[in-house]
Short mmCIF file of C-alpha atoms and ligand atoms in Angstrom, two decimals:
data_model
loop_
_atom_site.label_atom_id
_atom_site.label_comp_id
_atom_site.label_asym_id
_atom_site.label_seq_id
_atom_site.Cartn_x
_atom_site.Cartn_y
_atom_site.Cartn_z
CA MET A 1 -0.84 -2.13 -45.82
CA THR A 2 0.48 -4.95 -43.72
CA ALA A 3 4.14 -5.22 -42.04
CA ILE A 4 6.52 -7.71 -41.47
CA VAL A 5 8.72 -7.48 -38.73
CA LEU A 6 11.49 -10.30 -38.73
CA ALA A 7 12.25 -11.34 -34.61
CA ALA A 8 12.80 -14.63 -35.53
CA GLY A 9 16.55 -15.31 -35.26
CA ALA A 10 18.75 -15.91 -32.79
CA GLY A 11 20.81 -13.84 -30.25
CA THR A 12 23.96 -15.74 -30.30
CA ARG A 13 26.38 -12.46 -29.82
CA MET A 14 24.02 -11.01 -27.15
CA LYS A 15 25.05 -13.99 -24.72
CA SER A 16 21.74 -13.19 -22.66
CA ALA A 17 18.91 -14.97 -20.69
CA ARG A 18 17.04 -12.06 -22.69
CA ALA A 19 15.75 -12.42 -26.29
CA LYS A 20 18.06 -10.42 -28.34
CA VAL A 21 15.04 -7.72 -29.20
CA LEU A 22 13.96 -7.86 -26.01
CA HIS A 23 17.58 -5.44 -25.12
CA GLU A 24 17.15 -1.71 -24.14
CA ILE A 25 17.55 1.68 -25.80
CA ALA A 26 15.95 4.82 -25.07
CA GLY A 27 14.06 2.45 -22.83
CA ARG A 28 12.60 0.99 -25.11
CA THR A 29 12.71 -2.75 -26.44
CA MET A 30 13.69 -2.90 -30.12
CA LEU A 31 11.27 -4.70 -30.41
CA GLU A 32 8.99 -1.86 -29.61
CA HIS A 33 11.18 0.54 -31.34
CA ALA A 34 10.48 -2.11 -34.91
CA LEU A 35 7.13 -1.59 -34.02
CA VAL A 36 6.51 2.20 -32.91
CA ALA A 37 8.21 2.85 -36.60
CA VAL A 38 5.69 0.17 -38.89
CA ALA A 39 2.76 1.82 -37.14
CA GLY A 40 3.97 5.25 -37.79
CA ALA A 41 4.23 4.53 -41.33
CA GLY A 42 0.45 3.91 -40.94
CA VAL A 43 0.06 -0.13 -41.55
CA HIS A 44 -3.24 -1.59 -40.70
CA THR A 45 -2.15 -5.53 -39.85
CA THR A 46 1.44 -6.39 -38.13
CA VAL A 47 2.47 -9.64 -38.45
CA ALA A 48 5.79 -10.33 -36.69
CA VAL A 49 7.38 -13.50 -37.40
CA VAL A 50 8.76 -15.41 -33.92
CA GLY A 51 11.08 -18.86 -33.31
CA HIS A 52 13.77 -18.44 -30.65
CA ASP A 53 13.44 -17.37 -27.27
CA ARG A 54 9.34 -17.53 -28.30
CA GLU A 55 7.91 -17.29 -25.13
CA GLN A 56 9.72 -13.70 -24.12
CA VAL A 57 8.75 -12.52 -27.25
CA SER A 58 5.88 -13.93 -27.64
CA GLU A 59 4.70 -12.36 -25.00
CA ALA A 60 6.21 -9.11 -25.03
CA ILE A 61 4.21 -8.66 -28.53
CA THR A 62 0.70 -10.00 -26.88
CA ALA A 63 1.95 -7.22 -24.11
CA TYR A 64 2.43 -4.34 -26.24
CA ASP A 65 -0.67 -4.27 -28.94
CA PRO A 66 -1.80 -7.78 -28.50
CA SER A 67 -3.52 -7.18 -32.59
CA ILE A 68 0.31 -8.14 -33.47
CA VAL A 69 -0.29 -11.65 -35.62
CA GLN A 70 1.86 -13.63 -34.28
CA ALA A 71 3.97 -16.22 -36.53
CA VAL A 72 5.62 -18.75 -35.21
CA GLN A 73 9.16 -19.19 -37.68
CA GLU A 74 10.54 -23.22 -36.31
CA GLN A 75 13.56 -23.30 -37.96
CA GLN A 76 15.75 -20.26 -39.01
CA ASN A 77 15.40 -21.48 -43.14
CA GLY A 78 16.13 -17.65 -44.33
CA THR A 79 14.15 -14.30 -44.51
CA GLY A 80 12.97 -15.65 -46.92
CA HIS A 81 11.10 -19.00 -45.13
CA ALA A 82 10.13 -16.24 -42.09
CA VAL A 83 8.74 -13.69 -44.55
CA HIS A 84 6.62 -16.95 -46.56
CA VAL A 85 5.08 -17.74 -42.23
CA ALA A 86 4.42 -14.22 -42.11
CA LEU A 87 2.24 -14.05 -45.22
CA GLU A 88 1.05 -18.73 -43.90
CA SER A 89 -0.51 -16.55 -40.39
CA LEU A 90 -2.68 -14.08 -41.97
CA ASP A 91 -6.56 -14.85 -43.27
CA SER A 92 -5.72 -14.25 -46.53
CA ALA A 93 -2.81 -12.98 -48.64
CA PRO A 94 -2.02 -9.22 -48.33
CA ASP A 95 -3.09 -7.70 -51.81
CA GLY A 96 -2.19 -3.78 -51.27
CA THR A 97 1.34 -2.42 -49.75
CA VAL A 98 3.82 -4.69 -47.05
CA ILE A 99 6.48 -3.65 -45.69
CA VAL A 100 9.16 -5.96 -44.18
CA THR A 101 11.67 -4.38 -41.20
CA TYR A 102 13.54 -6.19 -38.43
CA ALA A 103 12.90 -6.25 -34.47
CA ASP A 104 16.77 -5.85 -34.34
CA VAL A 105 16.98 -2.57 -36.32
CA PRO A 106 16.24 0.37 -33.74
CA LEU A 107 17.36 3.64 -34.98
CA LEU A 108 14.54 2.93 -38.51
CA SER A 109 12.09 5.65 -38.31
CA ALA A 110 8.77 6.35 -39.54
CA GLN A 111 9.84 8.68 -41.21
CA THR A 112 11.96 6.87 -42.97
CA LEU A 113 9.29 3.88 -43.48
CA ALA A 114 7.04 6.99 -44.98
CA GLU A 115 9.31 8.48 -47.09
CA LEU A 116 10.09 4.59 -48.67
CA LEU A 117 6.94 3.95 -48.95
CA VAL A 118 5.90 7.73 -51.43
CA SER A 119 9.00 6.76 -53.23
CA HIS A 120 7.45 3.13 -53.62
CA ARG A 121 4.70 4.63 -54.85
CA ALA A 122 5.40 7.53 -56.76
CA ALA A 123 7.63 5.56 -59.78
CA GLY A 124 5.25 2.11 -59.94
CA HIS A 125 7.74 0.14 -58.66
CA THR A 126 6.31 -3.60 -57.45
CA VAL A 127 9.55 -3.89 -54.69
CA THR A 128 11.80 -1.15 -53.55
CA ILE A 129 14.86 -1.72 -50.99
CA LEU A 130 16.07 0.33 -48.39
CA THR A 131 19.68 0.79 -48.96
CA ALA A 132 22.52 2.44 -47.54
CA GLU A 133 26.26 3.59 -49.09
CA VAL A 134 28.59 2.44 -46.13
CA ASP A 135 32.58 2.22 -46.15
CA ASP A 136 32.93 -1.56 -44.87
CA PRO A 137 29.48 -3.21 -47.02
CA THR A 138 31.63 -7.01 -45.03
CA GLY A 139 28.77 -9.03 -44.38
CA TYR A 140 25.73 -7.59 -46.29
CA GLY A 141 23.44 -7.72 -49.09
CA ARG A 142 25.21 -5.97 -51.99
CA ILE A 143 23.17 -4.05 -54.14
CA LEU A 144 24.08 -4.84 -57.97
CA ARG A 145 22.70 -2.10 -60.77
CA GLY A 146 23.19 -2.43 -64.67
CA PRO A 147 24.56 -0.12 -66.95
CA ASP A 148 21.01 2.32 -66.06
CA GLY A 149 21.47 2.26 -62.57
CA ALA A 150 18.68 0.15 -62.61
CA VAL A 151 18.62 -2.29 -59.66
CA THR A 152 18.50 -6.31 -60.21
CA ALA A 153 19.85 -8.19 -58.41
CA ILE A 154 21.02 -7.98 -54.36
CA ARG A 155 23.58 -10.65 -53.76
CA GLU A 156 24.27 -11.96 -50.80
CA HIS A 157 27.68 -11.58 -49.12
CA LYS A 158 28.51 -15.19 -49.07
CA ASP A 159 27.74 -15.96 -52.78
CA ALA A 160 28.49 -12.42 -54.35
CA SER A 161 32.27 -12.58 -56.37
CA ASP A 162 35.20 -10.52 -55.39
CA ASP A 163 33.74 -7.98 -57.84
CA GLU A 164 30.92 -8.05 -56.61
CA ARG A 165 31.79 -7.59 -53.11
CA ALA A 166 33.32 -4.14 -54.39
CA VAL A 167 29.85 -2.40 -54.51
CA ARG A 168 29.52 -0.55 -51.32
CA GLU A 169 25.40 0.30 -51.58
CA ILE A 170 23.89 -2.80 -48.86
CA ASN A 171 20.55 -3.95 -48.82
CA SER A 172 19.26 -2.23 -45.16
CA GLY A 173 17.40 -5.36 -45.27
CA ILE A 174 14.20 -3.12 -44.30
CA LEU A 175 12.03 -2.86 -48.29
CA VAL A 176 8.47 -2.51 -49.66
CA VAL A 177 6.66 -4.65 -52.34
CA ASP A 178 3.41 -5.48 -53.55
CA GLY A 179 1.62 -7.83 -51.77
CA GLY A 180 0.47 -10.30 -54.74
CA PHE A 181 4.32 -10.73 -56.05
CA LEU A 182 5.79 -10.81 -52.58
CA THR A 183 3.25 -14.12 -51.84
CA ALA A 184 3.28 -15.60 -55.30
CA ALA A 185 7.41 -14.79 -55.27
CA VAL A 186 8.38 -16.43 -51.74
CA ALA A 187 6.51 -19.31 -52.15
CA ARG A 188 8.76 -20.25 -55.35
CA LEU A 189 12.25 -19.18 -53.56
CA GLU A 190 14.96 -22.02 -54.23
CA THR A 191 17.27 -22.57 -51.20
CA ASP A 192 21.06 -22.97 -54.24
CA ASN A 193 22.73 -20.83 -52.69
CA ALA A 194 26.11 -20.65 -50.18
CA GLN A 195 23.78 -21.03 -46.77
CA GLY A 196 20.92 -23.04 -48.57
CA GLU A 197 18.81 -20.46 -47.28
CA LEU A 198 15.68 -19.11 -48.58
CA TYR A 199 16.38 -15.52 -49.37
CA LEU A 200 13.75 -12.51 -49.64
CA THR A 201 16.76 -10.83 -51.72
CA ASP A 202 15.92 -12.92 -54.64
CA ILE A 203 12.73 -11.26 -55.16
CA VAL A 204 14.57 -8.75 -56.63
CA GLY A 205 16.13 -10.54 -59.09
CA LYS A 206 12.65 -12.37 -59.94
CA ALA A 207 10.60 -9.52 -59.93
CA VAL A 208 13.69 -8.28 -62.50
CA ALA A 209 13.22 -11.28 -64.97
CA GLU A 210 9.34 -11.02 -64.74
CA GLY A 211 10.48 -6.73 -65.88
CA ARG A 212 8.79 -5.60 -63.21
CA PRO A 213 9.96 -2.31 -61.84
CA VAL A 214 12.10 -2.57 -59.27
CA GLY A 215 14.25 0.25 -57.38
CA ALA A 216 16.21 1.96 -54.57
CA HIS A 217 15.75 3.97 -52.13
CA VAL A 218 19.13 5.04 -50.54
CA LEU A 219 19.14 6.43 -47.13
CA GLU A 220 22.13 8.58 -45.91
CA ASP A 221 21.02 8.06 -42.24
CA VAL A 222 23.36 5.13 -42.16
CA TRP A 223 23.00 4.11 -38.50
CA GLN A 224 19.30 4.20 -39.66
CA THR A 225 19.92 0.60 -41.11
CA GLU A 226 22.19 -0.63 -38.44
CA GLY A 227 21.09 -3.68 -37.27
CA VAL A 228 22.14 -4.77 -33.05
CA ASN A 229 23.79 -7.99 -32.52
CA ASP A 230 25.87 -7.77 -29.51
CA ARG A 231 26.14 -5.26 -26.95
CA ALA A 232 28.68 -3.48 -28.21
CA GLN A 233 26.99 -2.06 -31.38
CA LEU A 234 23.66 -1.57 -28.18
CA ALA A 235 25.45 0.57 -26.55
CA ARG A 236 26.83 2.69 -29.95
CA LEU A 237 23.07 2.70 -30.97
CA GLY A 238 22.00 4.48 -27.55
CA ALA A 239 24.24 6.45 -27.83
CA GLU A 240 23.05 7.72 -30.87
CA LEU A 241 19.48 7.27 -30.00
CA ASN A 242 19.74 9.11 -27.20
CA ARG A 243 21.91 12.02 -29.44
CA ARG A 244 18.73 12.79 -31.75
CA ILE A 245 16.57 12.90 -28.79
CA THR A 246 18.62 14.91 -27.06
CA ALA A 247 19.53 17.85 -30.49
CA HIS A 248 15.23 17.06 -30.77
CA TRP A 249 14.65 18.35 -27.48
CA MET A 250 17.61 21.32 -27.62
CA ALA A 251 14.99 22.50 -30.85
CA GLU A 252 12.49 22.19 -28.79
CA GLY A 253 13.97 24.84 -25.98
CA VAL A 254 15.15 22.86 -23.50
CA THR A 255 18.05 23.03 -22.11
CA ILE A 256 20.37 20.37 -22.15
CA VAL A 257 23.81 22.25 -20.08
CA ASP A 258 25.63 18.73 -21.09
CA PRO A 259 24.36 16.08 -23.88
CA ALA A 260 26.91 13.19 -23.07
CA THR A 261 26.28 12.70 -19.36
CA THR A 262 22.13 13.58 -20.32
CA TRP A 263 20.15 10.22 -20.87
CA ILE A 264 16.82 10.97 -22.14
CA ASP A 265 13.95 8.11 -22.50
CA SER A 266 11.48 7.96 -25.70
CA ALA A 267 8.91 8.22 -24.06
CA VAL A 268 9.44 11.23 -22.22
CA THR A 269 8.16 14.85 -22.72
CA LEU A 270 9.96 17.98 -21.95
CA GLU A 271 8.13 21.41 -22.15
CA PRO A 272 9.97 24.59 -23.28
CA ASP A 273 12.73 26.31 -20.72
CA VAL A 274 13.39 22.89 -18.55
CA THR A 275 17.05 23.08 -18.09
CA ILE A 276 18.19 20.25 -17.61
CA LEU A 277 21.41 19.60 -15.35
CA PRO A 278 24.57 17.41 -16.42
CA GLY A 279 24.35 13.80 -15.08
CA THR A 280 20.02 13.69 -15.32
CA GLN A 281 18.36 10.75 -16.08
CA LEU A 282 14.58 10.81 -17.51
CA LEU A 283 13.43 7.39 -18.09
CA GLY A 284 10.11 5.98 -18.69
CA ALA A 285 7.21 8.59 -18.75
CA THR A 286 9.03 11.18 -17.08
CA ALA A 287 6.84 14.37 -18.55
CA VAL A 288 8.48 17.68 -17.16
CA ALA A 289 6.41 21.21 -17.32
CA ARG A 290 8.23 24.32 -18.55
CA GLY A 291 10.86 26.18 -16.47
CA ALA A 292 11.25 23.62 -14.32
CA THR A 293 15.55 22.90 -13.65
CA ILE A 294 16.75 19.16 -12.84
CA GLY A 295 20.20 17.97 -11.64
CA PRO A 296 22.53 17.52 -11.69
CA ASP A 297 22.63 13.74 -10.88
CA THR A 298 19.48 13.18 -10.54
CA THR A 299 17.16 10.30 -12.14
CA LEU A 300 13.59 9.91 -13.02
CA ARG A 301 11.29 7.31 -14.30
CA ASN A 302 7.71 8.03 -14.56
CA ILE A 303 7.59 11.00 -12.72
CA GLU A 304 5.45 14.31 -13.46
CA VAL A 305 7.37 17.39 -12.73
CA GLY A 306 5.32 21.28 -12.01
CA THR A 307 6.14 24.49 -13.62
CA GLY A 308 8.52 25.38 -12.68
CA ALA A 309 9.73 22.82 -10.21
CA THR A 310 13.82 22.24 -8.80
CA VAL A 311 14.79 18.54 -8.41
CA VAL A 312 17.96 18.62 -7.17
CA ARG A 313 20.42 15.32 -7.32
CA THR A 314 16.71 12.92 -6.69
CA HIS A 315 16.33 9.60 -7.41
CA GLY A 316 12.77 8.48 -8.07
CA SER A 317 9.83 6.66 -9.88
CA ASP A 318 6.57 6.49 -10.22
CA ALA A 319 5.75 10.36 -8.43
CA VAL A 320 4.39 13.46 -8.88
CA ILE A 321 5.97 16.97 -7.84
CA GLY A 322 4.17 19.82 -8.01
CA ASP A 323 4.26 23.19 -10.18
CA GLU A 324 7.49 25.52 -7.79
CA ALA A 325 7.36 22.59 -5.77
CA THR A 326 11.02 21.68 -4.60
CA VAL A 327 13.17 17.81 -4.08
CA GLY A 328 16.71 17.43 -2.96
CA PRO A 329 19.12 17.40 -3.10
CA TYR A 330 19.63 13.61 -2.55
CA ALA A 331 15.89 12.91 -2.57
CA TYR A 332 14.36 9.28 -2.31
CA LEU A 333 10.98 9.63 -3.92
CA ARG A 334 9.33 6.02 -4.09
CA PRO A 335 6.17 4.46 -5.93
CA GLY A 336 2.78 7.18 -5.22
CA ALA A 337 4.57 10.38 -3.84
CA GLU A 338 2.54 12.79 -4.14
CA LEU A 339 4.25 16.49 -3.55
CA GLY A 340 1.76 19.13 -3.54
CA ALA A 341 2.95 23.34 -5.34
CA ARG A 342 5.47 24.85 -2.95
CA GLY A 343 5.74 22.32 -1.42
CA LYS A 344 9.61 20.57 -0.56
CA ILE A 345 10.52 17.52 0.22
CA GLY A 346 14.48 17.99 1.40
CA THR A 347 17.86 16.70 1.97
CA PHE A 348 17.93 12.70 3.01
CA VAL A 349 14.05 12.74 2.79
CA GLU A 350 12.36 9.53 1.47
CA VAL A 351 8.74 9.64 1.07
CA LYS A 352 6.30 6.35 -0.35
CA ASN A 353 2.80 6.08 -1.80
CA SER A 354 2.49 9.34 0.73
CA THR A 355 0.59 12.40 -0.65
CA ILE A 356 1.84 16.36 0.91
CA GLY A 357 -0.20 19.40 0.62
CA GLU A 358 0.41 22.58 -1.42
CA GLY A 359 3.17 23.79 0.37
CA ALA A 360 3.81 21.33 2.86
CA LYS A 361 7.76 20.91 3.99
CA VAL A 362 9.43 17.92 4.85
CA PRO A 363 12.74 19.24 4.96
CA HIS A 364 15.63 17.21 6.23
CA LEU A 365 16.31 13.41 7.48
CA THR A 366 12.78 11.81 6.85
CA TYR A 367 10.73 9.67 5.89
CA VAL A 368 6.95 9.38 4.80
CA GLY A 369 5.65 6.24 4.11
CA ASP A 370 2.11 5.94 3.81
CA ALA A 371 0.96 9.81 5.22
CA GLU A 372 -1.21 12.43 4.23
CA ILE A 373 0.39 15.20 5.50
CA GLY A 374 -1.84 18.24 5.00
CA GLU A 375 -0.87 22.10 3.38
CA GLY A 376 1.11 24.20 5.09
CA ALA A 377 1.81 21.69 7.29
CA ASN A 378 6.38 21.15 8.60
CA ILE A 379 7.34 18.14 9.71
CA GLY A 380 10.57 18.49 11.77
CA ALA A 381 14.12 17.28 10.98
CA GLY A 382 14.35 13.41 12.00
CA THR A 383 10.97 12.17 11.10
CA ILE A 384 9.98 8.68 10.79
CA PHE A 385 6.59 7.79 10.32
CA ALA A 386 6.93 4.02 11.76
CA ASN A 387 3.96 2.82 8.74
CA TYR A 388 4.41 -1.17 9.44
CA ASP A 389 3.27 -3.39 12.17
CA GLY A 390 5.61 -5.98 11.31
CA VAL A 391 2.58 -7.76 9.53
CA ASN A 392 0.26 -4.34 8.01
CA LYS A 393 1.25 -1.18 6.27
CA HIS A 394 -1.37 1.86 7.76
CA ARG A 395 -1.85 4.87 7.41
CA SER A 396 -1.10 8.81 8.93
CA THR A 397 -2.29 11.83 8.82
CA ILE A 398 -1.38 15.10 9.75
CA GLY A 399 -3.39 17.85 9.60
CA LYS A 400 -3.35 21.02 7.55
CA HIS A 401 -0.60 24.09 8.51
CA ALA A 402 0.51 21.30 11.57
CA LYS A 403 4.23 21.69 12.63
CA THR A 404 5.89 19.02 13.94
CA SER A 405 8.96 19.14 16.43
CA SER A 406 12.14 17.12 15.44
CA ASN A 407 13.22 13.65 16.14
CA ASN A 408 9.44 12.70 16.07
CA THR A 409 8.47 8.79 15.57
CA PHE A 410 4.39 8.51 13.99
CA VAL A 411 3.58 5.43 14.65
CA ALA A 412 1.11 5.00 12.18
CA PRO A 413 -2.26 4.73 12.09
CA VAL A 414 -2.50 8.09 13.57
CA THR A 415 -4.35 11.60 13.09
CA VAL A 416 -2.03 14.37 14.27
CA GLY A 417 -5.49 17.89 13.83
CA ASP A 418 -5.32 20.81 11.46
CA GLY A 419 -2.70 23.06 13.20
CA ALA A 420 -1.96 20.96 16.03
CA PHE A 421 1.74 20.89 17.57
CA THR A 422 3.94 17.87 18.58
CA GLY A 423 6.88 18.36 21.28
CA ALA A 424 10.89 17.48 20.02
CA GLY A 425 11.32 13.49 20.31
CA SER A 426 8.12 13.27 20.51
CA THR A 427 6.89 9.31 19.45
CA ILE A 428 3.09 10.13 18.15
CA ARG A 429 0.67 6.97 19.01
CA GLU A 430 -2.37 8.37 20.00
CA ASP A 431 -4.57 10.93 17.55
CA VAL A 432 -3.84 14.62 19.23
CA PRO A 433 -6.85 16.98 18.46
CA PRO A 434 -6.73 20.81 15.91
CA GLY A 435 -4.62 22.73 17.53
CA ALA A 436 -3.53 20.55 20.73
CA LEU A 437 0.20 20.20 21.66
CA ALA A 438 1.55 16.77 22.06
CA VAL A 439 4.51 16.18 24.14
CA SER A 440 5.12 12.22 24.63
CA ALA A 441 9.17 12.58 25.98
CA GLY A 442 8.90 12.17 29.68
CA ALA A 443 9.71 15.75 31.94
CA GLN A 444 13.73 15.69 31.60
CA ARG A 445 15.37 14.30 35.14
CA ASN A 446 18.84 16.20 35.63
CA ILE A 447 21.54 12.98 37.54
CA GLU A 448 23.66 15.73 39.65
CA GLY A 449 27.57 13.68 39.70
CA TRP A 450 26.36 11.22 37.69
CA VAL A 451 29.53 12.02 35.45
CA ALA A 452 31.83 11.89 38.37
CA ASP A 453 30.19 9.20 40.10
CA LYS A 454 30.13 6.75 37.86
CA ARG A 455 32.48 7.89 35.57
CA PRO A 456 35.82 9.07 37.62
CA ASP A 457 39.12 10.29 36.06
CA THR A 458 37.64 10.18 31.90
CA ALA A 459 38.16 13.68 30.53
CA SER A 460 34.71 13.94 30.35
CA ALA A 461 34.56 13.82 34.14
CA ARG A 462 37.50 16.58 34.42
CA ALA A 463 35.68 18.51 31.51
CA ALA A 464 32.77 18.82 34.00
CA ARG A 465 34.56 19.66 37.14
CA ALA A 466 36.31 22.35 35.01
CA ALA A 467 32.62 23.53 34.66
CA GLN A 468 31.77 23.19 38.22
CA ASP A 469 34.84 25.18 39.41
CA HIS A 470 34.96 27.92 37.00
CA ALA A 471 31.48 28.18 38.35
CA ALA A 472 31.60 28.35 41.43
CA GLU A 473 34.62 31.23 40.80
CA GLU A 474 32.46 33.64 38.79
CA THR A 475 29.65 32.67 42.30
CA SER A 476 32.46 33.56 44.68
CA GLY A 477 33.79 36.36 42.55
CA GLU A 478 30.17 38.94 42.83
C1 UD1 B 501 19.98 -10.02 -44.37
C2 UD1 B 501 19.76 -9.44 -45.91
C3 UD1 B 501 21.23 -8.51 -46.27
C4 UD1 B 501 21.42 -7.69 -45.67
C5 UD1 B 501 21.08 -8.27 -44.35
C6 UD1 B 501 21.13 -6.33 -43.53
C7 UD1 B 501 18.79 -11.87 -46.64
C8 UD1 B 501 19.03 -13.43 -47.72
N1 UD1 B 501 19.73 -11.22 -46.52
O1 UD1 B 501 21.13 -10.48 -44.08
O2 UD1 B 501 20.93 -8.77 -47.86
O3 UD1 B 501 22.14 -6.96 -46.41
O4 UD1 B 501 20.25 -8.79 -43.57
O5 UD1 B 501 21.13 -6.65 -42.18
O6 UD1 B 501 17.79 -11.53 -47.04
N2 UD1 B 501 15.31 -13.87 -39.80
C9 UD1 B 501 14.22 -14.31 -38.94
N3 UD1 B 501 14.00 -15.52 -39.73
C10 UD1 B 501 15.38 -16.35 -40.63
C11 UD1 B 501 16.98 -15.29 -41.00
C12 UD1 B 501 15.92 -14.39 -40.37
O7 UD1 B 501 13.78 -13.90 -38.44
O8 UD1 B 501 15.68 -17.40 -40.83
C13 UD1 B 501 15.57 -12.27 -38.98
C14 UD1 B 501 16.62 -12.74 -38.06
O9 UD1 B 501 16.29 -12.78 -36.51
C15 UD1 B 501 16.68 -10.78 -37.94
C16 UD1 B 501 16.58 -10.36 -40.04
O10 UD1 B 501 15.20 -11.73 -40.58
O11 UD1 B 501 15.96 -9.97 -37.09
C17 UD1 B 501 17.81 -10.95 -40.87
O12 UD1 B 501 18.07 -11.97 -41.02
P1 UD1 B 501 20.19 -11.86 -40.05
O13 UD1 B 501 20.71 -12.83 -40.29
O14 UD1 B 501 20.64 -11.06 -39.88
O15 UD1 B 501 20.82 -11.21 -41.96
P2 UD1 B 501 21.25 -12.47 -43.07
O16 UD1 B 501 20.45 -13.01 -43.31
O17 UD1 B 501 22.57 -12.37 -42.29
CA1 CA B 502 21.50 -15.25 -41.97
#
């Protein structure tokens, strides 16, 4: 089986520097949605027809799957021309069934293509068109049927009579067709129509004229036939796809408190008894294990969340959160952050390219960059891992069950041994042996009377004076 995916058209109304088919919904480009659908229908050869924004589109196709054949349509002379160009790019004419679909119809599912193929084969048709009944068929090709209900032709809107325009059954543009017939038919298409284009749809009239069986597979789910031409349509189809994705996960046992403010990409996976609170976006290849709670107001991209973990008001990408671990509120996980089981990344904590061991805690106001924090360690509030010397990044290690105090700076590269402690306000530049207490701030000096001397007649001086007088009275009263 062969698929031809048309992607050569211009996306003028997107008003974008990016090719239309490379705009995304649910974390995939429209082009990828089309390629995923045809792959899921069991196709072995896929030809993509590229033209407008060819370099961008071509690069995206190669990155997605280099085995996809690319056919270049220099000028967009119509869908029939595009299919002709696709067939010419193949070493030999396809002898099996050919699926023709568009790269700008992102909701079309593999299941619908499979059903279309089943109905095509069961009826022994030469061509089967995917059609839909719509309220406003303006602009679409209309499905014309004879008195017996058999499909006789597709008439483009611009070529249609008033009676034909009254027909509400439209051509989705997606069809399956016998490869041998298609090859012969597209070679004989003509441009004698309102747009002066080679219409793929004219193969239907040709099949009927040759006495070949032609059918239509009417799709109730009209969304799957909708194309995107502008950003309003992109948002509309994006919202509908998200509605379908959230409905799917709820059916699989995930609690989604507010599906309207929860956005889940196509490739995300969720286990039963995950709870998603409002305002959450799960993007890319994020995977959330059983019993975890995410949100509210959390964005995770390519993050693995362990069983029973809790992630509150967090923004992160390319990170791992262990089983029963807790993150947030207000945490920032950057690529390479790995939090062990039962570990904690707390409030206003940023972690990058660092491993935090099992049960280790980084609870408050801290930057952890390029560090290894051992299991059971506790990092004091307001700690900075100074990983960057202005030229290079260096790594630091905090040992197992180490307890570092508040307001520490670890000047990398530095190692704090297992079970070691540090004092408050320390700047740790030298390695700390296991079990030692490191103190770097010098002994505290109190310069008596400094405020009265240097800041006389201020509120501070008066407050200090009052406290001193009060202390003196207490002493004399004893
Ligand atoms: C086409 C169908 C119409 C159908 C409608 C559904 C024809 C003649 N008409 O309309 O019956 O109701 O789709 O949306 O087939 N493309 C190319 N090269 C071209 C022309 C188009 O690659 O030379 C691609 C476009 O990028 C797009 C798709 O084919 O993905 C359809 O093209 P578009 O111009 O949107 O459709 P119409 O021709 O208006
Ligand atoms: Ca057109």
